[in-house]
Amino acid sequence: MPTIADIIQQAAAQYGIPPEYLMRAAQLESGMNPAARNPNSSAGGLFQQIDSNWKQYGRGDRFDPVASADAAARFWRDNQAAYRKTFGSDPTGDQFYLMHQQGGQGGINLLRNPTQPASSVVSEDAIRLNAGQPGMTAGDFANLWTKKFGAGTQPVGSRAATAPDAAGAPGVAPLTPAAPTDGLGPLMAQLLSAQQPPAAEKPPEGGKKPKRNDMASIFANASPNLVLA
């Protein structure tokens, strides 16, 4: 049975998307939970696709992680092409994510107009519901998510979806890697290694067990800050 990591890697490979970028987006959007729902919008599933995006890219059940990852990777492929046409280069991970969050054109508009008020480039709700503040410029808002993408933080505000554990989703194994991480990029290797169950630890004197690293600390230690073009 494939893990969530397996599913994301397969979709990324199929459509030419860096797998560590797609993995990070799933962690930010849903906490890697294919059953996640956002109570404040129509967003749902592993990549929190809204109704309009799912109508365009979805195939099947939005809460099926295979369908969600496939739709997200195809959406990213189209966004990559639009970014290349506009800027003449490939997007970085945080730029990919900004286009996922704000739509392809919305993300590009934010990047092209960094000194303009963010709410004049995309809608006020698009800023407010994604941790933005009144008076932010487009550059301020983009940099906010550059830092979050690179720092390994959990979703904030209304984007933090609530749902049962991903391990309870039908047909999906708990998030443990099925293959070694040799040959993967350093971020992806640490993402997958972070999901492996640790060997049994003998408590030190005093009876206290050492604290395990969580996902946020793995990202904080592994990911350099990304810089918007």
Tab-separated table of C-alpha atoms in Angstrom:
chain	number	residue	atom	x	y	z
A	1	MET	CA	0.000	0.000	0.000
A	2	PRO	CA	1.527	3.354	-0.991
A	3	THR	CA	2.259	6.013	1.569
A	4	ILE	CA	1.314	9.661	1.167
A	5	ALA	CA	4.961	10.384	0.384
A	6	ASP	CA	4.953	7.723	-2.350
A	7	ILE	CA	1.810	9.199	-3.893
A	8	ILE	CA	3.202	12.732	-3.971
A	9	GLN	CA	6.541	11.624	-5.401
A	10	GLN	CA	4.819	9.669	-8.166
A	11	ALA	CA	2.617	12.607	-9.177
A	12	ALA	CA	5.560	15.006	-9.115
A	13	ALA	CA	7.681	12.696	-11.269
A	14	GLN	CA	4.869	12.191	-13.773
A	15	TYR	CA	4.482	15.920	-14.439
A	16	GLY	CA	8.058	17.123	-13.977
A	17	ILE	CA	7.582	18.919	-10.651
A	18	PRO	CA	10.336	18.862	-7.986
A	19	PRO	CA	8.942	16.381	-5.434
A	20	GLU	CA	10.224	18.256	-2.392
A	21	TYR	CA	8.244	21.335	-3.462
A	22	LEU	CA	5.011	19.390	-3.864
A	23	MET	CA	5.631	17.608	-0.555
A	24	ARG	CA	6.119	20.915	1.242
A	25	ALA	CA	2.914	22.308	-0.235
A	26	ALA	CA	0.943	19.321	1.056
A	27	GLN	CA	2.447	19.813	4.502
A	28	LEU	CA	1.425	23.481	4.521
A	29	GLU	CA	-2.006	22.966	2.991
A	30	SER	CA	-3.294	19.972	4.952
A	31	GLY	CA	-0.579	18.692	7.259
A	32	MET	CA	-0.296	15.734	4.824
A	33	ASN	CA	-3.895	14.781	5.633
A	34	PRO	CA	-5.972	13.704	2.600
A	35	ALA	CA	-9.198	13.983	4.614
A	36	ALA	CA	-8.606	17.623	5.621
A	37	ARG	CA	-11.383	20.172	5.150
A	38	ASN	CA	-11.298	23.941	5.478
A	39	PRO	CA	-14.391	25.139	7.368
A	40	ASN	CA	-14.140	28.614	5.825
A	41	SER	CA	-14.130	27.687	2.143
A	42	SER	CA	-14.709	24.859	-0.317
A	43	ALA	CA	-11.078	23.746	0.000
A	44	GLY	CA	-10.494	20.114	0.829
A	45	GLY	CA	-8.162	17.171	0.448
A	46	LEU	CA	-4.411	16.744	0.531
A	47	PHE	CA	-3.775	19.941	-1.463
A	48	GLN	CA	-6.912	21.840	-0.371
A	49	GLN	CA	-8.270	22.352	-3.874
A	50	ILE	CA	-11.291	24.658	-4.027
A	51	ASP	CA	-14.345	23.852	-6.142
A	52	SER	CA	-13.293	25.880	-9.186
A	53	ASN	CA	-9.812	24.373	-9.247
A	54	TRP	CA	-11.166	20.859	-8.808
A	55	LYS	CA	-13.647	21.394	-11.612
A	56	GLN	CA	-10.743	22.231	-13.920
A	57	TYR	CA	-8.135	19.730	-12.736
A	58	GLY	CA	-9.870	17.130	-10.605
A	59	ARG	CA	-10.475	13.545	-11.623
A	60	GLY	CA	-12.603	11.618	-9.173
A	61	ASP	CA	-12.753	12.175	-5.425
A	62	ARG	CA	-11.043	15.277	-4.033
A	63	PHE	CA	-10.334	13.376	-0.819
A	64	ASP	CA	-8.568	10.553	-2.642
A	65	PRO	CA	-4.873	11.419	-2.157
A	66	VAL	CA	-3.940	9.979	-5.558
A	67	ALA	CA	-6.517	12.160	-7.329
A	68	SER	CA	-5.577	15.212	-5.259
A	69	ALA	CA	-1.841	14.843	-5.890
A	70	ASP	CA	-2.427	14.258	-9.607
A	71	ALA	CA	-4.602	17.381	-9.881
A	72	ALA	CA	-2.115	19.484	-7.925
A	73	ALA	CA	0.831	18.348	-10.048
A	74	ARG	CA	-1.021	19.150	-13.296
A	75	PHE	CA	-2.000	22.548	-11.899
A	76	TRP	CA	1.635	23.194	-10.996
A	77	ARG	CA	2.768	22.130	-14.465
A	78	ASP	CA	0.473	24.767	-15.991
A	79	ASN	CA	1.641	27.367	-13.481
A	80	GLN	CA	5.252	26.546	-14.289
A	81	ALA	CA	4.587	27.183	-17.979
A	82	ALA	CA	2.881	30.511	-17.203
A	83	TYR	CA	5.747	31.560	-14.935
A	84	ARG	CA	8.324	30.685	-17.600
A	85	LYS	CA	6.407	32.729	-20.164
A	86	THR	CA	6.288	35.735	-17.834
A	87	PHE	CA	9.723	35.669	-16.206
A	88	GLY	CA	11.825	33.478	-18.493
A	89	SER	CA	12.886	31.055	-15.768
A	90	ASP	CA	11.515	28.286	-13.574
A	91	PRO	CA	9.761	29.185	-10.307
A	92	THR	CA	11.397	28.409	-6.992
A	93	GLY	CA	9.515	26.340	-4.446
A	94	ASP	CA	7.974	29.299	-2.650
A	95	GLN	CA	6.888	30.820	-5.961
A	96	PHE	CA	5.287	27.523	-6.995
A	97	TYR	CA	3.435	27.537	-3.690
A	98	LEU	CA	2.286	31.158	-4.019
A	99	MET	CA	0.719	30.256	-7.374
A	100	HIS	CA	-0.922	27.210	-5.801
A	101	GLN	CA	-2.382	29.327	-3.014
A	102	GLN	CA	-3.416	32.365	-5.074
A	103	GLY	CA	-3.995	30.748	-8.459
A	104	GLY	CA	-1.460	30.897	-11.248
A	105	GLN	CA	-2.232	34.424	-12.420
A	106	GLY	CA	-2.772	35.713	-8.890
A	107	GLY	CA	0.643	34.486	-7.803
A	108	ILE	CA	2.304	35.955	-10.881
A	109	ASN	CA	0.569	39.307	-10.332
A	110	LEU	CA	1.822	39.438	-6.740
A	111	LEU	CA	5.365	38.746	-7.911
A	112	ARG	CA	5.209	41.307	-10.734
A	113	ASN	CA	3.861	44.142	-8.564
A	114	PRO	CA	5.737	43.962	-5.258
A	115	THR	CA	5.196	47.621	-4.328
A	116	GLN	CA	1.445	47.645	-4.947
A	117	PRO	CA	-1.042	47.000	-2.115
A	118	ALA	CA	-1.603	43.251	-1.989
A	119	SER	CA	-5.375	43.708	-1.875
A	120	SER	CA	-5.260	45.651	-5.148
A	121	VAL	CA	-3.469	42.799	-6.902
A	122	VAL	CA	-5.626	39.933	-5.619
A	123	SER	CA	-8.816	40.029	-3.562
A	124	GLU	CA	-8.909	41.197	0.049
A	125	ASP	CA	-10.242	37.780	1.079
A	126	ALA	CA	-7.351	36.056	-0.690
A	127	ILE	CA	-4.983	38.051	1.512
A	128	ARG	CA	-6.978	37.956	4.748
A	129	LEU	CA	-7.710	34.233	4.637
A	130	ASN	CA	-4.040	33.466	4.095
A	131	ALA	CA	-2.551	35.227	7.123
A	132	GLY	CA	-2.187	38.591	5.385
A	133	GLN	CA	-2.607	41.902	7.173
A	134	PRO	CA	-4.239	45.182	6.068
A	135	GLY	CA	-1.778	47.498	4.383
A	136	MET	CA	0.564	44.759	3.205
A	137	THR	CA	2.199	45.255	-0.158
A	138	ALA	CA	2.244	42.406	-2.642
A	139	GLY	CA	5.930	41.950	-1.847
A	140	ASP	CA	5.230	41.798	1.895
A	141	PHE	CA	2.625	39.109	1.385
A	142	ALA	CA	4.811	37.081	-0.972
A	143	ASN	CA	7.727	37.292	1.465
A	144	LEU	CA	5.470	36.127	4.302
A	145	TRP	CA	4.848	32.877	2.448
A	146	THR	CA	8.457	32.605	1.301
A	147	LYS	CA	9.410	32.426	4.977
A	148	LYS	CA	6.641	29.978	5.833
A	149	PHE	CA	7.514	27.738	2.900
A	150	GLY	CA	11.155	27.645	3.949
A	151	ALA	CA	10.680	27.515	7.717
A	152	GLY	CA	8.497	24.446	7.980
A	153	THR	CA	5.619	26.054	9.852
A	154	GLN	CA	2.141	24.585	10.082
A	155	PRO	CA	-0.835	26.270	8.366
A	156	VAL	CA	-2.049	29.423	10.111
A	157	GLY	CA	-5.362	31.199	10.508
A	158	SER	CA	-8.268	29.960	8.453
A	159	ARG	CA	-6.047	27.905	6.161
A	160	ALA	CA	-5.431	25.410	8.948
A	161	ALA	CA	-7.833	22.631	8.015
A	162	THR	CA	-9.335	20.317	10.613
A	163	ALA	CA	-9.854	16.611	9.983
A	164	PRO	CA	-9.142	13.118	11.304
A	165	ASP	CA	-5.618	11.719	11.110
A	166	ALA	CA	-4.415	10.934	7.597
A	167	ALA	CA	-3.689	7.353	8.658
A	168	GLY	CA	-7.449	6.864	8.882
A	169	ALA	CA	-8.035	7.656	5.214
A	170	PRO	CA	-9.097	4.564	3.254
A	171	GLY	CA	-6.464	2.915	1.082
A	172	VAL	CA	-3.559	4.955	2.450
A	173	ALA	CA	-0.786	3.582	4.606
A	174	PRO	CA	0.536	5.594	7.548
A	175	LEU	CA	3.151	8.099	6.431
A	176	THR	CA	6.273	5.941	6.474
A	177	PRO	CA	8.691	5.766	3.552
A	178	ALA	CA	8.747	2.591	1.532
A	179	ALA	CA	12.135	3.211	-0.042
A	180	PRO	CA	15.583	4.495	0.994
A	181	THR	CA	16.308	8.160	0.508
A	182	ASP	CA	19.609	7.730	-1.354
A	183	GLY	CA	19.785	9.972	-4.399
A	184	LEU	CA	17.074	12.376	-3.289
A	185	GLY	CA	17.656	16.063	-2.647
A	186	PRO	CA	18.538	16.965	0.957
A	187	LEU	CA	15.123	18.473	1.744
A	188	MET	CA	13.236	15.468	0.363
A	189	ALA	CA	15.560	12.996	2.084
A	190	GLN	CA	14.991	14.648	5.445
A	191	LEU	CA	11.246	14.889	4.810
A	192	LEU	CA	11.063	11.150	4.286
A	193	SER	CA	13.526	10.284	7.025
A	194	ALA	CA	11.473	12.373	9.434
A	195	GLN	CA	8.543	10.002	8.908
A	196	GLN	CA	10.447	6.799	9.767
A	197	PRO	CA	9.566	5.285	13.140
A	198	PRO	CA	12.582	5.727	15.436
A	199	ALA	CA	14.343	2.761	16.966
A	200	ALA	CA	13.390	1.989	20.536
A	201	GLU	CA	15.219	4.369	22.839
A	202	LYS	CA	16.465	3.565	26.279
A	203	PRO	CA	15.448	6.356	28.673
A	204	PRO	CA	18.404	8.153	30.278
A	205	GLU	CA	18.877	8.250	34.012
A	206	GLY	CA	15.965	9.954	35.681
A	207	GLY	CA	13.404	8.142	33.514
A	208	LYS	CA	12.745	10.954	30.982
A	209	LYS	CA	12.723	10.100	27.301
A	210	PRO	CA	14.523	12.412	24.891
A	211	LYS	CA	12.246	14.709	22.897
A	212	ARG	CA	11.643	13.585	19.295
A	213	ASN	CA	12.051	16.023	16.419
A	214	ASP	CA	8.786	17.089	14.868
A	215	MET	CA	8.110	18.059	11.270
A	216	ALA	CA	8.550	21.775	11.906
A	217	SER	CA	12.005	21.350	13.447
A	218	ILE	CA	13.087	19.141	10.538
A	219	PHE	CA	12.144	21.885	8.069
A	220	ALA	CA	13.649	24.621	10.200
A	221	ASN	CA	16.993	22.836	10.243
A	222	ALA	CA	16.929	21.564	6.666
A	223	SER	CA	15.537	24.368	4.545
A	224	PRO	CA	17.425	27.506	3.592
A	225	ASN	CA	15.352	30.647	3.253
A	226	LEU	CA	14.085	30.940	-0.285
A	227	VAL	CA	14.261	34.266	-2.088
A	228	LEU	CA	11.657	35.558	-4.471
A	229	ALA	CA	12.858	36.637	-7.919
